[in-house]
Structure formats: C-alpha cells, structure tokens
CSV table of C-alpha atoms in Angstrom, one decimal:
chain,number,residue,atom,x,y,z
A,1,UNK,CA,37.6,-49.3,-28.1
A,2,UNK,CA,41.8,-49.1,-28.7
A,3,UNK,CA,41.9,-46.1,-30.0
A,4,UNK,CA,43.0,-42.8,-27.9
A,5,UNK,CA,40.4,-40.6,-28.7
A,6,UNK,CA,40.2,-38.4,-25.0
A,7,UNK,CA,43.8,-37.3,-23.8
A,8,UNK,CA,42.6,-34.4,-21.8
A,9,UNK,CA,39.4,-32.2,-20.2
A,10,UNK,CA,41.2,-29.4,-20.7
A,11,UNK,CA,40.3,-26.5,-23.5
A,12,UNK,CA,41.2,-23.5,-24.1
A,13,UNK,CA,37.9,-21.6,-24.5
A,14,UNK,CA,34.5,-22.4,-23.1
A,15,UNK,CA,33.0,-23.1,-26.8
A,16,UNK,CA,36.1,-26.0,-27.1
A,17,UNK,CA,34.8,-27.0,-23.7
A,18,UNK,CA,31.2,-27.4,-25.0
A,19,UNK,CA,32.3,-29.5,-27.9
A,20,UNK,CA,34.2,-31.6,-26.0
A,21,UNK,CA,31.1,-32.6,-24.0
A,22,UNK,CA,29.6,-33.1,-27.6
A,23,UNK,CA,32.2,-35.7,-28.2
A,24,UNK,CA,31.6,-37.0,-25.0
A,25,UNK,CA,27.9,-37.6,-25.3
A,26,UNK,CA,28.2,-39.3,-29.0
A,27,UNK,CA,31.4,-41.8,-27.7
A,28,UNK,CA,28.4,-43.1,-24.9
A,29,UNK,CA,26.4,-43.6,-27.6
A,30,UNK,CA,29.0,-44.7,-29.8
A,31,UNK,CA,30.7,-48.1,-26.8
A,32,UNK,CA,26.6,-49.0,-26.5
A,33,UNK,CA,26.2,-49.0,-30.6
A,34,UNK,CA,29.9,-49.2,-32.4
A,35,UNK,CA,28.2,-50.3,-35.8
A,36,UNK,CA,28.4,-46.7,-37.9
A,37,UNK,CA,25.9,-48.1,-40.1
A,38,UNK,CA,23.2,-48.1,-37.6
A,39,UNK,CA,24.2,-45.3,-35.7
A,40,UNK,CA,23.7,-43.0,-39.2
A,41,UNK,CA,20.0,-44.4,-39.2
A,42,UNK,CA,19.4,-44.0,-35.7
A,43,UNK,CA,20.8,-40.2,-36.2
A,44,UNK,CA,18.5,-39.4,-38.5
A,45,UNK,CA,15.7,-40.4,-36.7
A,46,UNK,CA,16.4,-38.7,-33.6
A,47,UNK,CA,17.4,-35.8,-35.4
A,48,UNK,CA,14.0,-35.2,-36.7
A,49,UNK,CA,12.4,-35.9,-33.4
A,50,UNK,CA,11.7,-32.7,-30.4
A,51,UNK,CA,12.0,-35.2,-27.5
A,52,UNK,CA,15.2,-37.1,-28.8
A,53,UNK,CA,16.8,-33.4,-29.8
A,54,UNK,CA,16.1,-32.4,-26.0
A,55,UNK,CA,17.3,-35.5,-24.5
A,56,UNK,CA,20.4,-35.1,-26.4
A,57,UNK,CA,20.9,-31.7,-25.3
A,58,UNK,CA,20.5,-33.0,-22.0
A,59,UNK,CA,23.5,-35.7,-21.9
A,60,UNK,CA,25.7,-32.6,-23.1
A,61,UNK,CA,24.7,-30.7,-20.4
A,62,UNK,CA,25.7,-32.9,-17.9
A,63,UNK,CA,28.5,-33.7,-20.1
A,64,UNK,CA,29.5,-30.2,-20.0
A,65,UNK,CA,29.4,-30.0,-16.2
A,66,UNK,CA,32.4,-32.1,-15.8
A,67,UNK,CA,34.0,-30.3,-18.9
A,68,UNK,CA,33.5,-27.0,-17.1
A,69,UNK,CA,34.5,-27.9,-13.6
A,70,UNK,CA,37.9,-29.7,-14.8
A,71,UNK,CA,38.9,-26.3,-16.7
A,72,UNK,CA,37.4,-24.2,-13.3
A,73,UNK,CA,34.9,-22.9,-15.4
A,74,UNK,CA,37.6,-20.9,-17.4
A,75,UNK,CA,37.7,-18.0,-14.9
A,76,UNK,CA,41.0,-17.2,-16.3
B,1,UNK,CA,30.4,-25.0,-35.8
B,2,UNK,CA,32.9,-22.5,-37.1
B,3,UNK,CA,31.6,-19.3,-35.4
B,4,UNK,CA,32.4,-18.1,-31.7
B,5,UNK,CA,29.4,-18.2,-29.9
B,6,UNK,CA,30.5,-19.1,-26.5
B,7,UNK,CA,33.3,-16.2,-24.8
B,8,UNK,CA,32.9,-17.1,-21.2
B,9,UNK,CA,30.6,-18.2,-18.8
B,10,UNK,CA,30.8,-15.1,-16.4
B,11,UNK,CA,27.3,-12.7,-16.9
B,12,UNK,CA,26.9,-9.6,-14.8
B,13,UNK,CA,22.9,-10.8,-13.1
B,14,UNK,CA,21.8,-14.2,-12.1
B,15,UNK,CA,19.2,-13.5,-15.0
B,16,UNK,CA,21.9,-13.2,-17.7
B,17,UNK,CA,22.9,-16.2,-16.4
B,18,UNK,CA,19.4,-18.0,-16.7
B,19,UNK,CA,19.5,-16.8,-20.4
B,20,UNK,CA,23.0,-18.2,-21.2
B,21,UNK,CA,22.0,-21.6,-19.5
B,22,UNK,CA,18.9,-21.1,-22.1
B,23,UNK,CA,21.3,-20.6,-24.7
B,24,UNK,CA,23.3,-23.7,-24.3
B,25,UNK,CA,20.3,-25.7,-24.0
B,26,UNK,CA,19.5,-24.7,-27.4
B,27,UNK,CA,23.3,-24.8,-29.0
B,28,UNK,CA,23.3,-28.7,-28.0
B,29,UNK,CA,19.8,-28.8,-30.3
B,30,UNK,CA,21.5,-27.7,-32.8
B,31,UNK,CA,24.6,-29.2,-33.2
B,32,UNK,CA,22.8,-32.2,-33.2
B,33,UNK,CA,20.4,-30.7,-35.8
B,34,UNK,CA,21.9,-27.8,-37.5
B,35,UNK,CA,19.3,-27.6,-40.0
B,36,UNK,CA,17.4,-24.4,-38.9
B,37,UNK,CA,14.0,-25.4,-41.2
B,38,UNK,CA,13.4,-28.8,-39.2
B,39,UNK,CA,14.7,-26.9,-36.1
B,40,UNK,CA,11.5,-24.4,-36.7
B,41,UNK,CA,8.8,-27.1,-36.9
B,42,UNK,CA,10.2,-29.2,-34.0
B,43,UNK,CA,10.0,-26.3,-31.3
B,44,UNK,CA,6.1,-25.6,-32.9
B,45,UNK,CA,5.9,-29.2,-31.9
B,46,UNK,CA,7.8,-29.3,-28.6
B,47,UNK,CA,6.4,-26.0,-27.8
B,48,UNK,CA,3.1,-27.1,-27.3
B,49,UNK,CA,3.6,-30.4,-25.3
B,50,UNK,CA,3.5,-30.1,-22.0
B,51,UNK,CA,6.3,-33.2,-21.4
B,52,UNK,CA,8.6,-31.4,-24.2
B,53,UNK,CA,8.4,-28.0,-21.8
B,54,UNK,CA,9.0,-30.0,-19.1
B,55,UNK,CA,11.9,-31.6,-20.6
B,56,UNK,CA,13.2,-28.2,-22.2
B,57,UNK,CA,13.4,-26.8,-18.6
B,58,UNK,CA,15.1,-29.8,-17.1
B,59,UNK,CA,17.8,-29.0,-19.8
B,60,UNK,CA,18.2,-25.2,-18.7
B,61,UNK,CA,18.3,-26.4,-15.2
B,62,UNK,CA,21.6,-28.4,-15.5
B,63,UNK,CA,23.1,-25.9,-17.8
B,64,UNK,CA,21.9,-23.2,-15.2
B,65,UNK,CA,24.1,-25.1,-12.5
B,66,UNK,CA,27.1,-24.9,-14.6
B,67,UNK,CA,27.0,-20.7,-15.1
B,68,UNK,CA,25.6,-20.2,-11.5
B,69,UNK,CA,28.6,-22.2,-10.1
B,70,UNK,CA,31.0,-20.7,-12.9
B,71,UNK,CA,29.9,-16.9,-11.2
B,72,UNK,CA,30.0,-18.2,-7.6
B,73,UNK,CA,26.6,-17.5,-7.5
B,74,UNK,CA,27.0,-13.8,-8.0
B,75,UNK,CA,26.9,-13.6,-4.0
B,76,UNK,CA,29.0,-10.4,-4.7
C,1,UNK,CA,12.7,-10.6,-22.0
C,2,UNK,CA,13.1,-7.6,-20.5
C,3,UNK,CA,11.7,-7.7,-17.6
C,4,UNK,CA,14.1,-8.2,-14.6
C,5,UNK,CA,12.5,-11.2,-12.5
C,6,UNK,CA,15.9,-12.8,-11.4
C,7,UNK,CA,18.3,-10.3,-9.2
C,8,UNK,CA,19.6,-13.0,-6.5
C,9,UNK,CA,19.9,-16.3,-6.0
C,10,UNK,CA,20.3,-15.6,-1.8
C,11,UNK,CA,16.9,-16.1,0.1
C,12,UNK,CA,16.2,-15.7,4.2
C,13,UNK,CA,14.9,-18.9,4.8
C,14,UNK,CA,15.4,-22.8,2.9
C,15,UNK,CA,11.3,-22.7,1.7
C,16,UNK,CA,11.9,-19.5,0.2
C,17,UNK,CA,15.0,-21.0,-1.6
C,18,UNK,CA,12.7,-24.1,-2.5
C,19,UNK,CA,9.8,-21.5,-4.3
C,20,UNK,CA,12.5,-19.7,-6.0
C,21,UNK,CA,13.6,-22.9,-7.5
C,22,UNK,CA,9.7,-23.3,-8.2
C,23,UNK,CA,10.1,-19.8,-10.2
C,24,UNK,CA,12.9,-20.6,-11.6
C,25,UNK,CA,11.6,-24.0,-13.2
C,26,UNK,CA,8.8,-21.8,-14.7
C,27,UNK,CA,10.6,-19.4,-16.1
C,28,UNK,CA,12.5,-22.4,-18.0
C,29,UNK,CA,9.0,-23.4,-19.5
C,30,UNK,CA,8.3,-19.4,-19.8
C,31,UNK,CA,11.1,-19.1,-21.9
C,32,UNK,CA,10.1,-22.0,-24.6
C,33,UNK,CA,6.5,-21.2,-24.7
C,34,UNK,CA,6.1,-17.9,-24.0
C,35,UNK,CA,2.2,-17.8,-24.8
C,36,UNK,CA,0.6,-17.6,-21.5
C,37,UNK,CA,-2.6,-19.0,-22.6
C,38,UNK,CA,-1.0,-22.0,-24.4
C,39,UNK,CA,0.6,-22.4,-21.0
C,40,UNK,CA,-2.3,-22.5,-19.3
C,41,UNK,CA,-4.1,-25.1,-20.9
C,42,UNK,CA,-1.2,-27.1,-20.9
C,43,UNK,CA,-0.4,-26.7,-17.2
C,44,UNK,CA,-4.2,-28.4,-16.7
C,45,UNK,CA,-3.0,-30.9,-18.8
C,46,UNK,CA,0.6,-32.0,-16.5
C,47,UNK,CA,-1.1,-31.3,-13.2
C,48,UNK,CA,-3.4,-33.7,-14.1
C,49,UNK,CA,-0.9,-36.6,-15.0
C,50,UNK,CA,1.1,-38.6,-12.5
C,51,UNK,CA,4.6,-38.7,-14.7
C,52,UNK,CA,4.0,-34.8,-15.6
C,53,UNK,CA,4.6,-33.9,-12.2
C,54,UNK,CA,7.0,-36.0,-11.2
C,55,UNK,CA,9.2,-34.7,-14.3
C,56,UNK,CA,8.1,-31.2,-12.9
C,57,UNK,CA,9.2,-32.1,-8.9
C,58,UNK,CA,12.8,-33.0,-10.7
C,59,UNK,CA,13.2,-29.8,-12.5
C,60,UNK,CA,12.5,-28.2,-9.0
C,61,UNK,CA,14.7,-30.4,-7.4
C,62,UNK,CA,17.8,-29.7,-10.0
C,63,UNK,CA,16.8,-25.8,-9.6
C,64,UNK,CA,16.8,-26.5,-6.0
C,65,UNK,CA,20.8,-28.1,-5.9
C,66,UNK,CA,21.6,-24.6,-7.4
C,67,UNK,CA,19.8,-21.9,-5.2
C,68,UNK,CA,20.7,-24.2,-2.0
C,69,UNK,CA,24.7,-24.5,-3.0
C,70,UNK,CA,24.3,-20.4,-3.6
C,71,UNK,CA,23.1,-20.0,0.0
C,72,UNK,CA,25.8,-22.2,1.6
C,73,UNK,CA,22.2,-24.5,2.9
C,74,UNK,CA,21.0,-21.7,5.0
C,75,UNK,CA,23.6,-23.6,7.1
C,76,UNK,CA,23.7,-19.9,9.8
D,1,UNK,CA,27.3,-59.9,-5.9
D,2,UNK,CA,30.4,-62.1,-4.1
D,3,UNK,CA,32.6,-60.9,-6.7
D,4,UNK,CA,35.1,-57.4,-6.0
D,5,UNK,CA,34.6,-55.7,-9.8
D,6,UNK,CA,35.4,-52.0,-8.1
D,7,UNK,CA,38.3,-51.6,-6.3
D,8,UNK,CA,39.3,-47.7,-7.3
D,9,UNK,CA,37.9,-44.6,-8.9
D,10,UNK,CA,41.3,-43.4,-9.4
D,11,UNK,CA,42.5,-44.3,-13.6
D,12,UNK,CA,45.5,-43.2,-15.4
D,13,UNK,CA,43.9,-41.4,-17.9
D,14,UNK,CA,40.4,-39.4,-18.4
D,15,UNK,CA,39.7,-42.2,-21.0
D,16,UNK,CA,40.3,-44.5,-19.0
D,17,UNK,CA,37.6,-42.8,-16.5
D,18,UNK,CA,35.2,-42.6,-19.5
D,19,UNK,CA,35.3,-46.3,-19.5
D,20,UNK,CA,35.0,-47.1,-15.8
D,21,UNK,CA,31.9,-44.9,-16.1
D,22,UNK,CA,30.6,-47.4,-18.7
D,23,UNK,CA,31.4,-50.1,-16.4
D,24,UNK,CA,29.5,-48.5,-13.3
D,25,UNK,CA,26.6,-48.3,-16.1
D,26,UNK,CA,26.3,-51.5,-16.8
D,27,UNK,CA,26.6,-52.7,-13.5
D,28,UNK,CA,24.2,-50.6,-12.6
D,29,UNK,CA,21.5,-52.7,-14.5
D,30,UNK,CA,23.3,-55.8,-13.8
D,31,UNK,CA,22.1,-56.1,-9.5
D,32,UNK,CA,18.8,-55.3,-10.9
D,33,UNK,CA,18.8,-57.6,-13.9
D,34,UNK,CA,21.4,-60.5,-13.4
D,35,UNK,CA,20.4,-62.8,-15.8
D,36,UNK,CA,22.5,-62.4,-18.6
D,37,UNK,CA,20.7,-64.2,-21.2
D,38,UNK,CA,18.0,-61.6,-20.5
D,39,UNK,CA,20.5,-58.7,-20.5
D,40,UNK,CA,21.9,-60.0,-23.8
D,41,UNK,CA,18.4,-59.8,-25.4
D,42,UNK,CA,17.1,-56.7,-24.1
D,43,UNK,CA,20.5,-54.7,-25.2
D,44,UNK,CA,20.1,-56.1,-28.6
D,45,UNK,CA,16.4,-53.4,-28.5
D,46,UNK,CA,17.9,-50.4,-26.9
D,47,UNK,CA,21.4,-50.8,-28.7
D,48,UNK,CA,19.1,-50.5,-32.0
D,49,UNK,CA,16.4,-47.4,-30.1
D,50,UNK,CA,17.6,-43.9,-30.7
D,51,UNK,CA,15.9,-43.0,-27.1
D,52,UNK,CA,17.5,-45.9,-25.4
D,53,UNK,CA,21.1,-45.2,-26.6
D,54,UNK,CA,20.5,-41.6,-25.6
D,55,UNK,CA,19.3,-42.9,-22.3
D,56,UNK,CA,22.1,-44.6,-21.9
D,57,UNK,CA,25.0,-42.1,-22.7
D,58,UNK,CA,22.9,-39.9,-20.2
D,59,UNK,CA,23.8,-42.5,-17.7
D,60,UNK,CA,27.3,-42.9,-18.3
D,61,UNK,CA,27.8,-39.1,-18.4
D,62,UNK,CA,26.3,-39.1,-14.0
D,63,UNK,CA,28.8,-41.9,-13.8
D,64,UNK,CA,31.6,-39.8,-15.4
D,65,UNK,CA,30.9,-36.7,-13.3
D,66,UNK,CA,31.7,-38.8,-10.3
D,67,UNK,CA,34.5,-41.0,-11.5
D,68,UNK,CA,36.4,-37.2,-13.2
D,69,UNK,CA,35.8,-35.9,-9.8
D,70,UNK,CA,37.6,-38.5,-7.9
D,71,UNK,CA,40.3,-37.9,-10.1
D,72,UNK,CA,40.5,-34.3,-9.6
D,73,UNK,CA,39.5,-34.4,-13.4
D,74,UNK,CA,43.1,-35.3,-14.2
D,75,UNK,CA,44.4,-31.9,-14.4
D,76,UNK,CA,48.6,-33.3,-13.7
E,1,UNK,CA,1.4,-21.7,-0.1
E,2,UNK,CA,1.4,-19.7,3.6
E,3,UNK,CA,2.3,-22.5,5.9
E,4,UNK,CA,6.0,-23.1,6.9
E,5,UNK,CA,7.1,-26.6,6.1
E,6,UNK,CA,10.9,-25.9,5.4
E,7,UNK,CA,12.8,-24.8,8.8
E,8,UNK,CA,16.3,-26.5,8.1
E,9,UNK,CA,18.2,-28.8,5.5
E,10,UNK,CA,19.9,-30.2,8.6
E,11,UNK,CA,19.1,-33.5,10.4
E,12,UNK,CA,20.8,-35.7,13.1
E,13,UNK,CA,20.7,-38.4,11.0
E,14,UNK,CA,21.3,-39.6,7.1
E,15,UNK,CA,17.8,-41.8,7.2
E,16,UNK,CA,16.3,-38.2,8.6
E,17,UNK,CA,18.0,-36.6,5.7
E,18,UNK,CA,16.7,-39.2,3.2
E,19,UNK,CA,12.8,-38.7,5.1
E,20,UNK,CA,13.5,-34.6,4.0
E,21,UNK,CA,14.4,-35.7,0.7
E,22,UNK,CA,11.0,-37.7,0.2
E,23,UNK,CA,9.4,-34.5,1.4
E,24,UNK,CA,11.2,-32.3,-0.6
E,25,UNK,CA,10.2,-34.3,-3.3
E,26,UNK,CA,6.3,-34.3,-2.5
E,27,UNK,CA,6.0,-31.0,-2.3
E,28,UNK,CA,7.3,-30.3,-5.7
E,29,UNK,CA,4.8,-32.2,-6.6
E,30,UNK,CA,2.1,-30.4,-4.2
E,31,UNK,CA,3.2,-27.2,-5.8
E,32,UNK,CA,2.3,-27.8,-8.9
E,33,UNK,CA,-1.0,-29.8,-8.5
E,34,UNK,CA,-2.6,-28.2,-4.6
E,35,UNK,CA,-5.4,-30.4,-4.6
E,36,UNK,CA,-5.4,-33.0,-2.5
E,37,UNK,CA,-7.7,-35.3,-4.3
E,38,UNK,CA,-6.5,-35.1,-7.2
E,39,UNK,CA,-2.8,-36.1,-6.2
E,40,UNK,CA,-4.4,-39.2,-4.1
E,41,UNK,CA,-5.8,-40.3,-7.5
E,42,UNK,CA,-2.6,-40.2,-9.2
E,43,UNK,CA,-0.2,-41.9,-6.2
E,44,UNK,CA,-2.6,-44.8,-7.2
E,45,UNK,CA,-1.2,-44.9,-10.4
E,46,UNK,CA,1.8,-44.0,-10.4
E,47,UNK,CA,2.9,-46.2,-7.3
E,48,UNK,CA,1.6,-49.0,-9.7
E,49,UNK,CA,3.8,-48.2,-12.2
E,50,UNK,CA,7.3,-49.3,-12.4
E,51,UNK,CA,8.6,-46.6,-14.7
E,52,UNK,CA,7.0,-44.0,-11.7
E,53,UNK,CA,8.3,-45.1,-9.2
E,54,UNK,CA,12.0,-45.1,-10.9
E,55,UNK,CA,10.8,-41.7,-11.7
E,56,UNK,CA,9.8,-41.0,-8.3
E,57,UNK,CA,13.3,-42.9,-6.8
E,58,UNK,CA,15.3,-40.4,-9.3
E,59,UNK,CA,14.0,-36.9,-7.8
E,60,UNK,CA,14.4,-38.2,-4.5
E,61,UNK,CA,18.0,-39.3,-5.3
E,62,UNK,CA,18.4,-35.2,-6.6
E,63,UNK,CA,16.8,-33.9,-3.3
E,64,UNK,CA,19.0,-36.6,-1.8
E,65,UNK,CA,22.0,-35.0,-3.0
E,66,UNK,CA,21.1,-31.6,-2.1
E,67,UNK,CA,20.2,-32.2,1.5
E,68,UNK,CA,23.4,-34.6,2.1
E,69,UNK,CA,25.5,-32.2,0.6
E,70,UNK,CA,24.0,-29.4,3.0
E,71,UNK,CA,24.5,-31.8,6.3
E,72,UNK,CA,28.3,-32.6,5.4
E,73,UNK,CA,27.4,-36.5,4.3
E,74,UNK,CA,27.2,-36.6,8.3
E,75,UNK,CA,30.5,-37.5,8.3
E,76,UNK,CA,30.4,-36.6,12.3
F,1,UNK,CA,9.2,-45.9,8.5
F,2,UNK,CA,9.6,-46.7,11.9
F,3,UNK,CA,13.2,-49.6,11.4
F,4,UNK,CA,16.4,-48.0,10.6
F,5,UNK,CA,18.5,-48.7,7.2
F,6,UNK,CA,20.2,-45.8,6.9
F,7,UNK,CA,23.0,-45.0,9.7
F,8,UNK,CA,26.1,-43.5,7.3
F,9,UNK,CA,27.1,-43.3,4.2
F,10,UNK,CA,30.4,-44.1,4.5
F,11,UNK,CA,31.7,-47.2,3.6
F,12,UNK,CA,34.7,-49.1,3.1
F,13,UNK,CA,35.5,-49.6,-0.2
F,14,UNK,CA,33.7,-48.1,-3.5
F,15,UNK,CA,32.1,-51.5,-4.3
F,16,UNK,CA,30.4,-51.2,-1.0
F,17,UNK,CA,29.6,-47.2,-1.8
F,18,UNK,CA,28.1,-48.6,-4.9
F,19,UNK,CA,26.0,-51.1,-3.4
F,20,UNK,CA,24.9,-48.7,-0.6
F,21,UNK,CA,23.8,-46.5,-4.0
F,22,UNK,CA,21.4,-49.4,-5.0
F,23,UNK,CA,19.7,-49.8,-1.1
F,24,UNK,CA,19.4,-46.0,-1.8
F,25,UNK,CA,18.0,-46.3,-4.9
F,26,UNK,CA,15.3,-49.2,-4.2
F,27,UNK,CA,14.3,-47.4,-0.7
F,28,UNK,CA,13.3,-44.4,-2.7
F,29,UNK,CA,10.9,-46.7,-4.5
F,30,UNK,CA,9.4,-48.5,-1.7
F,31,UNK,CA,8.9,-45.2,0.6
F,32,UNK,CA,6.3,-44.5,-2.3
F,33,UNK,CA,5.1,-48.2,-2.9
F,34,UNK,CA,5.5,-50.0,0.5
F,35,UNK,CA,3.5,-52.8,-0.6
F,36,UNK,CA,6.0,-56.2,-1.1
F,37,UNK,CA,3.8,-57.5,-3.4
F,38,UNK,CA,3.4,-55.0,-5.8
F,39,UNK,CA,7.1,-54.2,-5.6
F,40,UNK,CA,7.7,-57.8,-6.9
F,41,UNK,CA,5.6,-57.5,-9.6
F,42,UNK,CA,6.7,-54.1,-10.8
F,43,UNK,CA,10.3,-55.4,-10.9
F,44,UNK,CA,9.6,-58.6,-13.1
F,45,UNK,CA,8.1,-56.4,-15.5
F,46,UNK,CA,10.8,-53.5,-15.4
F,47,UNK,CA,13.7,-56.2,-15.2
F,48,UNK,CA,12.9,-57.0,-18.4
F,49,UNK,CA,12.3,-53.6,-20.1
F,50,UNK,CA,15.7,-52.0,-21.4
F,51,UNK,CA,14.3,-48.6,-20.9
F,52,UNK,CA,13.1,-49.6,-17.1
F,53,UNK,CA,16.7,-51.1,-16.7
F,54,UNK,CA,18.7,-48.0,-18.1
F,55,UNK,CA,16.1,-45.8,-16.0
F,56,UNK,CA,17.3,-47.5,-12.5
F,57,UNK,CA,20.9,-47.7,-13.5
F,58,UNK,CA,20.5,-43.5,-13.7
F,59,UNK,CA,18.9,-43.5,-10.3
F,60,UNK,CA,21.9,-45.4,-8.9
F,61,UNK,CA,24.0,-43.4,-10.5
F,62,UNK,CA,22.4,-40.1,-8.7
F,63,UNK,CA,22.9,-41.7,-5.4
F,64,UNK,CA,26.4,-42.9,-6.2
F,65,UNK,CA,27.7,-39.5,-6.4
F,66,UNK,CA,25.8,-38.5,-3.2
F,67,UNK,CA,27.9,-41.6,-1.2
F,68,UNK,CA,31.0,-41.2,-2.9
F,69,UNK,CA,31.3,-37.4,-2.2
F,70,UNK,CA,30.7,-38.8,1.4
F,71,UNK,CA,33.3,-40.7,1.3
F,72,UNK,CA,36.0,-38.7,-0.7
F,73,UNK,CA,36.0,-40.4,-3.6
F,74,UNK,CA,37.9,-43.2,-1.4
F,75,UNK,CA,41.2,-41.5,-2.3
F,76,UNK,CA,42.6,-42.6,0.6
C-alpha cells in the first residue's frame, strides 16, 4: 500500500492504544483482501457470528500486547 | 467510541487485573459489533458452546498477559 | 464476582504455577458462563473431544506463560 | 529455499515493520506449500472467507510482535 | 494431582527444553481429561488429523516459549 | 526421540532463524505423530487447505518469536 497509515505505536492513553490495536487488526485483513466491497460483505458475516467475533477480539488482544509494550504500559 | 472506558492498565490486585482482561476482551468484541441486541443473542450462543467458551477464555488469557505485565505481576 | 479467588500469581513451585494457570483458564470460562450446571454438561462434551482438549491445553499454556514470568521462572 | 529473502528484522518505520510481518506470514505459508499455482487458488479461497481473513490477520499480529520488539517499537 | 511431575523449568539443552514443552502440553490435556483410556482413544483421533496435529504443535510452541525464556535461551 | 536435532537456538541470520522455526513446528507435529507415512499423507491434505496453511504459518510465527528473542533479533 502506498498510503501512510502507521507512523508510530505511541499513543497518549491506553484506550487510544486499544483503538490502534483495532486498526492494526483491520489492516491485517485489508492487506490480504483489499477489495472494500468484499470486506463490507464479509464484515456483516462475522459480526453476526459468535466465533467470528471472538476470533476478531483475539487478534485485537495480540496487537494490543504490542502497542501496550511499546508504550511501557502507559505507567506514567 | 466516544466514551472513556480505559484510563489505566494498573489495578490494585491480580483479580481486578483479570477482570480488566475480561473487559478488554468484551470491548474487542463490541468494537466489531456495537449492536447490543445482536451481542446479547450471540452471547447466549457461545456461552452454551464448549468451543466458544474455550475461545473466550483464550482471549482473556492473552489480555491478562498484558495487564499482568503492566502491573509487574503485582509482585509487591 | 464478589468472592476473592486470586490473591497472588506467586507460587512455591512450577507445578503449583501450572495448576494456577489451570485455575485462571477455568475462571475465564466461568466469568462467561457462570451457570455451574451448564459448565458441567459442556465439560463432559469437550473433555471427550480431541480438538476441545487441545484448545483447553492452549489456554493453559498462555496462562502458564504469565504465571511463570511472574515467578521469574522459579529460577531460585 | 536457496534465495535470500530475510536479511534483517530492522525497518525504518512501524508501517514497514508491519509489511515485513506480512511477508513473514506469507513465507510461513510458502515454505509449507511452495507451488505458486496452488497458493494462488487457495488465496482466492481464504480472501473471501471471514474466518480465513481473521486467521491471516492473527498470524500477521504474531509476527508483528516479533518485528516490533526487534525495532524497540520504533521509540526513536 | 498429587504426584510431582514438574520440579523445574531448567533443562540442560534446548532439545530437552522442547521435550519439556511437550510434557507441559500433554499435562494440560490430562488435567482436563484424566481418564487414560479416553486419552488413548482421542490421541489416535487427532494424531491422524492434519488440523489436530497443527493445533498440538501450536500448544507445544507456546509452552516452548516459556521454557526457552526460563533457560535464557540456553545462550551459554 | 533419541536423535539429537536441536543443539542451539542461535543462528547466523534471521532467515536461518525462520527456517529453524519451521523445523521446530514440524518437530512438534512429529513428536505427536512419528509415523512418516501418515505424516506424508496428512501433509498433502493441509498443504492444499487454506485454513491448514494459515494455521501452519501461525505455529511458525510463534516459534519464530522464540528463536528471534534467543538471537536478540540479530541486531548485530
């Protein structure tokens, strides 16, 4: 991809870090399937599947580990 | 989401840390499927599925790693 | 939950640490499905499924990483 | 494989690190199934499966943990 | 369980560490399903399933991370 | 197993480290199913399954985390 979407892993708050983890998780999907229309259709599918949502939350959790470590856990 | 739900990863006790890990896991789901009614229906589904419960516990375990590291494992 | 079940991640031996990891894994399930009768029925199900048992062992492994790090790997 | 495709885990930016994580994830597949034609056919399959895309994003997330740690999280 | 099966995570060599990771993975299963006869039957099942074997290898990989860290990666 | 196949986690380059991660992943399978003929048959199966290949890549990613940490990420 040619656009710049990830400049830093540092965020001001844990919540912003969690939201960055969500962005990373979605980008992981988008690199594999760049077609927005297909993604839209598939999102409707897994957003209504208990297993699909748990799997999505797992990917976010793994990415949040990375972002949290990068920010020294916002220990202040 | 506009509400503030995650101000810190620091908790007083390991058990509160584990409960924060559960919150993180549920938020990961909620960001993907914000519709409370759908979530309610799906919860009933995976809460009665052995595989679904194990997968939920796995997400909690990953998030607990993050929270525990943030708190230096509450070594005291 | 109002009961106190997790006071510390520190254990005397690696084996006790592994058993604590099992407790954490089961608690992750119990927070999602608190009904003991349902849990009992589902346990019978996944305890007789190869995939279910491997998945359960995976959750324990993730939690054991946390407990082992908390205890500095019981290096002594 | 005889070609050199991985000389370093160090990247200039987090985004390049994320893209390296994607490369690692694809190489993990390619070592197991080196036949390009089969890979092409299978890619079409999982790129249209919600579960397949989430699983792919999970592998990328795990590899991104490695790349991010190698780069000290690009803390600068 | 009353028997002592895990006294230390320290091993002399990486290979012994890998074999300890296998032991941990099997114990994770055994705590959930202690019945040896059932385990024997299920082992035959997943040892002939590609997905089952990959999942087993994943659990070993997670446990090997723990054992390797405990041994400072046998850097010598 | 009586043969020595893992003497060290240290490799000269990241790529050799990645290939060691593949070896570890395959050994995890082989300890569970030592029969070469069965493995050969199953490999043909998952090497043609998108889900199987992604799962294999995930195991490699987890093992690569271990090998990369052991080598201090080949930072030089």
